[in-house]
Amino acid sequence: MKFAALNATLIAAFAPMAFASEKAPASSKVEVQEYQYGMQLDIDQVLQRTDNSRKSGVVPSVMVYRDSQGEVHAVRFVEWGGLSNQNG
């Protein structure tokens, strides 16, 4: 239990640094918004998403999407990389 709490603390501490190095996709000219838990997203079509399939651990990701009104938005969040579960 202590390991899980320590792990969560470390992830929370280093996430802002990971976000600083992750840029919005080059094709988008929209401002990237930080995802907040519980945020309501109106996603009609995903246009672009960071490929984290070859990364491990918790990594930053950016998703560019079009809403139901046709406006383009970008949101940054963290997710588990695709290599995280291959050793288990």
CSV table of N, CA and C in Angstrom, one decimal:
chain,number,residue,atom,x,y,z
A,1,MET,N,0.8,-1.2,0.0
A,1,MET,CA,0.0,0.0,0.0
A,1,MET,C,0.9,1.3,0.0
A,2,LYS,N,2.0,1.2,0.8
A,2,LYS,CA,2.8,2.4,0.8
A,2,LYS,C,3.5,2.6,-0.6
A,3,PHE,N,3.8,1.5,-1.3
A,3,PHE,CA,4.4,1.6,-2.6
A,3,PHE,C,3.5,2.3,-3.6
A,4,ALA,N,2.2,2.0,-3.5
A,4,ALA,CA,1.2,2.6,-4.4
A,4,ALA,C,1.1,4.1,-4.1
A,5,ALA,N,1.1,4.5,-2.8
A,5,ALA,CA,1.0,5.9,-2.5
A,5,ALA,C,2.3,6.6,-2.9
A,6,LEU,N,3.4,6.0,-2.8
A,6,LEU,CA,4.7,6.6,-3.2
A,6,LEU,C,4.7,6.8,-4.7
A,7,ASN,N,4.2,5.7,-5.4
A,7,ASN,CA,4.2,5.8,-6.9
A,7,ASN,C,3.3,6.9,-7.4
A,8,ALA,N,2.1,7.0,-6.8
A,8,ALA,CA,1.1,8.0,-7.2
A,8,ALA,C,1.7,9.4,-6.9
A,9,THR,N,2.4,9.6,-5.8
A,9,THR,CA,3.0,10.9,-5.5
A,9,THR,C,4.1,11.2,-6.5
A,10,LEU,N,4.9,10.3,-6.9
A,10,LEU,CA,6.0,10.5,-7.9
A,10,LEU,C,5.4,10.9,-9.2
A,11,ILE,N,4.3,10.2,-9.6
A,11,ILE,CA,3.7,10.4,-10.9
A,11,ILE,C,3.1,11.9,-10.9
A,12,ALA,N,2.5,12.2,-9.8
A,12,ALA,CA,1.9,13.6,-9.7
A,12,ALA,C,3.0,14.6,-9.7
A,13,ALA,N,4.1,14.3,-9.1
A,13,ALA,CA,5.2,15.3,-9.1
A,13,ALA,C,5.9,15.5,-10.4
A,14,PHE,N,6.0,14.5,-11.2
A,14,PHE,CA,6.8,14.6,-12.4
A,14,PHE,C,5.9,14.8,-13.7
A,15,ALA,N,4.6,14.7,-13.5
A,15,ALA,CA,3.7,14.9,-14.7
A,15,ALA,C,3.8,16.3,-15.3
A,16,PRO,N,3.9,17.4,-14.5
A,16,PRO,CA,4.1,18.7,-15.1
A,16,PRO,C,5.3,18.8,-16.0
A,17,MET,N,6.4,18.2,-15.5
A,17,MET,CA,7.6,18.2,-16.3
A,17,MET,C,7.5,17.5,-17.6
A,18,ALA,N,6.8,16.4,-17.6
A,18,ALA,CA,6.5,15.6,-18.8
A,18,ALA,C,5.7,16.4,-19.8
A,19,PHE,N,4.7,17.2,-19.2
A,19,PHE,CA,3.8,18.0,-20.1
A,19,PHE,C,4.6,19.1,-20.7
A,20,ALA,N,5.6,19.7,-20.0
A,20,ALA,CA,6.4,20.8,-20.6
A,20,ALA,C,7.1,20.3,-21.8
A,21,SER,N,7.5,19.1,-21.9
A,21,SER,CA,8.3,18.6,-23.1
A,21,SER,C,7.4,18.1,-24.2
A,22,GLU,N,6.1,17.9,-23.9
A,22,GLU,CA,5.1,17.4,-24.9
A,22,GLU,C,4.5,18.5,-25.5
A,23,LYS,N,4.6,18.7,-26.8
A,23,LYS,CA,4.0,19.8,-27.6
A,23,LYS,C,2.8,19.4,-28.3
A,24,ALA,N,2.0,20.3,-28.6
A,24,ALA,CA,0.8,20.0,-29.4
A,24,ALA,C,1.2,19.5,-30.8
A,25,PRO,N,0.4,18.7,-31.4
A,25,PRO,CA,0.7,18.3,-32.8
A,25,PRO,C,1.0,19.4,-33.7
A,26,ALA,N,1.9,19.3,-34.6
A,26,ALA,CA,2.4,20.4,-35.5
A,26,ALA,C,1.2,20.8,-36.4
A,27,SER,N,0.3,19.9,-36.8
A,27,SER,CA,-0.7,20.3,-37.7
A,27,SER,C,-1.8,21.1,-37.0
A,28,SER,N,-1.9,21.2,-35.7
A,28,SER,CA,-2.9,21.9,-35.0
A,28,SER,C,-2.5,23.3,-34.7
A,29,LYS,N,-3.3,24.2,-34.8
A,29,LYS,CA,-3.1,25.6,-34.4
A,29,LYS,C,-4.0,26.1,-33.3
A,30,VAL,N,-4.4,25.1,-32.5
A,30,VAL,CA,-5.3,25.4,-31.4
A,30,VAL,C,-4.5,25.3,-30.1
A,31,GLU,N,-5.0,26.0,-29.1
A,31,GLU,CA,-4.4,26.0,-27.8
A,31,GLU,C,-4.7,24.7,-27.1
A,32,VAL,N,-3.6,24.1,-26.5
A,32,VAL,CA,-3.8,22.8,-25.8
A,32,VAL,C,-4.3,23.1,-24.4
A,33,GLN,N,-5.4,22.4,-24.0
A,33,GLN,CA,-6.0,22.6,-22.7
A,33,GLN,C,-5.6,21.4,-21.8
A,34,GLU,N,-5.3,21.7,-20.6
A,34,GLU,CA,-4.9,20.6,-19.7
A,34,GLU,C,-6.2,19.9,-19.2
A,35,TYR,N,-6.3,18.6,-19.3
A,35,TYR,CA,-7.4,17.8,-18.9
A,35,TYR,C,-7.5,17.8,-17.4
A,36,GLN,N,-8.7,18.1,-16.8
A,36,GLN,CA,-9.0,18.0,-15.4
A,36,GLN,C,-10.0,16.9,-15.2
A,37,TYR,N,-9.9,16.2,-14.1
A,37,TYR,CA,-10.8,15.1,-13.9
A,37,TYR,C,-12.2,15.6,-13.8
A,38,GLY,N,-13.1,14.9,-14.5
A,38,GLY,CA,-14.5,15.2,-14.5
A,38,GLY,C,-14.9,16.2,-15.6
A,39,MET,N,-13.9,16.7,-16.4
A,39,MET,CA,-14.1,17.6,-17.5
A,39,MET,C,-15.0,17.0,-18.5
A,40,GLN,N,-16.0,17.7,-19.0
A,40,GLN,CA,-16.9,17.2,-20.0
A,40,GLN,C,-16.4,17.6,-21.4
A,41,LEU,N,-16.1,16.6,-22.2
A,41,LEU,CA,-15.5,16.8,-23.5
A,41,LEU,C,-16.6,16.5,-24.6
A,42,ASP,N,-16.8,17.3,-25.5
A,42,ASP,CA,-17.8,17.1,-26.6
A,42,ASP,C,-17.0,16.6,-27.8
A,43,ILE,N,-16.7,15.3,-27.9
A,43,ILE,CA,-15.9,14.8,-28.9
A,43,ILE,C,-16.7,14.2,-30.0
A,44,ASP,N,-16.7,14.7,-31.2
A,44,ASP,CA,-17.4,14.2,-32.3
A,44,ASP,C,-16.5,13.3,-33.2
A,45,GLN,N,-15.2,13.8,-33.4
A,45,GLN,CA,-14.3,13.1,-34.2
A,45,GLN,C,-12.9,13.4,-33.7
A,46,VAL,N,-12.1,12.3,-33.4
A,46,VAL,CA,-10.7,12.5,-33.0
A,46,VAL,C,-9.9,12.7,-34.3
A,47,LEU,N,-9.1,13.8,-34.3
A,47,LEU,CA,-8.3,14.1,-35.5
A,47,LEU,C,-6.9,13.6,-35.4
A,48,GLN,N,-6.3,13.7,-34.2
A,48,GLN,CA,-5.0,13.3,-34.0
A,48,GLN,C,-4.7,13.0,-32.6
A,49,ARG,N,-3.8,12.0,-32.3
A,49,ARG,CA,-3.5,11.6,-30.9
A,49,ARG,C,-2.1,11.2,-30.9
A,50,THR,N,-1.5,11.5,-29.7
A,50,THR,CA,-0.1,11.0,-29.5
A,50,THR,C,0.0,9.5,-29.5
A,51,ASP,N,1.0,9.0,-30.2
A,51,ASP,CA,1.2,7.5,-30.2
A,51,ASP,C,2.1,7.1,-29.1
A,52,ASN,N,1.6,6.5,-28.1
A,52,ASN,CA,2.4,6.1,-26.9
A,52,ASN,C,2.5,4.6,-26.9
A,53,SER,N,2.3,3.9,-28.0
A,53,SER,CA,2.4,2.5,-28.0
A,53,SER,C,3.8,1.9,-27.8
A,54,ARG,N,4.8,2.7,-28.0
A,54,ARG,CA,6.2,2.2,-27.8
A,54,ARG,C,6.8,2.8,-26.6
A,55,LYS,N,6.0,3.4,-25.7
A,55,LYS,CA,6.5,4.0,-24.5
A,55,LYS,C,6.0,3.2,-23.3
A,56,SER,N,6.7,3.3,-22.2
A,56,SER,CA,6.3,2.6,-21.0
A,56,SER,C,6.0,3.5,-19.8
A,57,GLY,N,5.2,3.1,-18.9
A,57,GLY,CA,4.9,3.9,-17.7
A,57,GLY,C,3.8,5.0,-18.1
A,58,VAL,N,3.7,5.9,-17.2
A,58,VAL,CA,2.7,7.0,-17.4
A,58,VAL,C,3.4,8.1,-18.2
A,59,VAL,N,2.8,8.4,-19.3
A,59,VAL,CA,3.3,9.3,-20.3
A,59,VAL,C,2.3,10.4,-20.7
A,60,PRO,N,2.8,11.5,-21.1
A,60,PRO,CA,1.8,12.6,-21.5
A,60,PRO,C,1.3,12.3,-22.9
A,61,SER,N,0.1,12.7,-23.2
A,61,SER,CA,-0.5,12.5,-24.5
A,61,SER,C,-1.4,13.7,-24.9
A,62,VAL,N,-1.5,14.0,-26.1
A,62,VAL,CA,-2.3,15.1,-26.6
A,62,VAL,C,-3.3,14.5,-27.6
A,63,MET,N,-4.5,14.9,-27.5
A,63,MET,CA,-5.5,14.5,-28.4
A,63,MET,C,-6.2,15.8,-29.1
A,64,VAL,N,-6.2,15.8,-30.4
A,64,VAL,CA,-6.9,16.9,-31.1
A,64,VAL,C,-8.2,16.4,-31.6
A,65,TYR,N,-9.3,17.1,-31.4
A,65,TYR,CA,-10.6,16.6,-31.8
A,65,TYR,C,-11.5,17.7,-32.2
A,66,ARG,N,-12.5,17.3,-33.0
A,66,ARG,CA,-13.6,18.2,-33.4
A,66,ARG,C,-14.8,17.9,-32.6
A,67,ASP,N,-15.4,19.0,-32.1
A,67,ASP,CA,-16.7,18.9,-31.3
A,67,ASP,C,-17.9,18.8,-32.2
A,68,SER,N,-19.1,18.7,-31.6
A,68,SER,CA,-20.3,18.6,-32.4
A,68,SER,C,-20.7,19.9,-33.1
A,69,GLN,N,-20.0,21.0,-32.8
A,69,GLN,CA,-20.3,22.3,-33.5
A,69,GLN,C,-19.3,22.5,-34.6
A,70,GLY,N,-18.3,21.6,-34.8
A,70,GLY,CA,-17.3,21.7,-35.8
A,70,GLY,C,-16.0,22.4,-35.4
A,71,GLU,N,-15.9,22.8,-34.1
A,71,GLU,CA,-14.7,23.5,-33.7
A,71,GLU,C,-13.7,22.5,-33.3
A,72,VAL,N,-12.4,22.9,-33.5
A,72,VAL,CA,-11.3,22.0,-33.2
A,72,VAL,C,-10.7,22.4,-31.8
A,73,HIS,N,-10.4,21.4,-31.0
A,73,HIS,CA,-9.9,21.5,-29.7
A,73,HIS,C,-8.7,20.6,-29.5
A,74,ALA,N,-7.9,20.9,-28.5
A,74,ALA,CA,-6.8,19.9,-28.1
A,74,ALA,C,-6.7,19.8,-26.6
A,75,VAL,N,-6.5,18.6,-26.1
A,75,VAL,CA,-6.5,18.4,-24.7
A,75,VAL,C,-5.3,17.5,-24.4
A,76,ARG,N,-4.6,17.8,-23.3
A,76,ARG,CA,-3.4,17.1,-22.8
A,76,ARG,C,-3.8,16.3,-21.6
A,77,PHE,N,-3.3,15.1,-21.5
A,77,PHE,CA,-3.6,14.2,-20.4
A,77,PHE,C,-2.5,13.2,-20.2
A,78,VAL,N,-2.5,12.4,-19.2
A,78,VAL,CA,-1.5,11.3,-19.0
A,78,VAL,C,-2.2,10.0,-19.2
A,79,GLU,N,-1.5,9.0,-19.7
A,79,GLU,CA,-2.0,7.7,-19.8
A,79,GLU,C,-0.8,6.7,-19.7
A,80,TRP,N,-1.2,5.4,-19.6
A,80,TRP,CA,-0.2,4.4,-19.5
A,80,TRP,C,0.3,4.1,-21.0
A,81,GLY,N,1.6,4.0,-21.1
A,81,GLY,CA,2.2,3.7,-22.4
A,81,GLY,C,1.9,2.3,-22.8
A,82,GLY,N,2.0,1.9,-24.1
A,82,GLY,CA,1.6,0.6,-24.5
A,82,GLY,C,2.5,-0.5,-24.1
A,83,LEU,N,3.8,-0.2,-23.7
A,83,LEU,CA,4.7,-1.2,-23.2
A,83,LEU,C,4.6,-1.6,-21.8
A,84,SER,N,3.8,-0.9,-21.0
A,84,SER,CA,3.7,-1.0,-19.6
A,84,SER,C,3.3,-2.4,-19.1
A,85,ASN,N,2.4,-3.1,-19.9
A,85,ASN,CA,1.9,-4.4,-19.4
A,85,ASN,C,2.5,-5.6,-20.1
A,86,GLN,N,3.6,-5.4,-20.8
A,86,GLN,CA,4.2,-6.6,-21.5
A,86,GLN,C,5.0,-7.5,-20.7
A,87,ASN,N,5.5,-7.0,-19.5
A,87,ASN,CA,6.3,-7.8,-18.6
A,87,ASN,C,5.5,-8.5,-17.5
A,88,GLY,N,4.2,-8.3,-17.5
A,88,GLY,CA,3.4,-8.9,-16.4
A,88,GLY,C,2.6,-10.0,-16.9
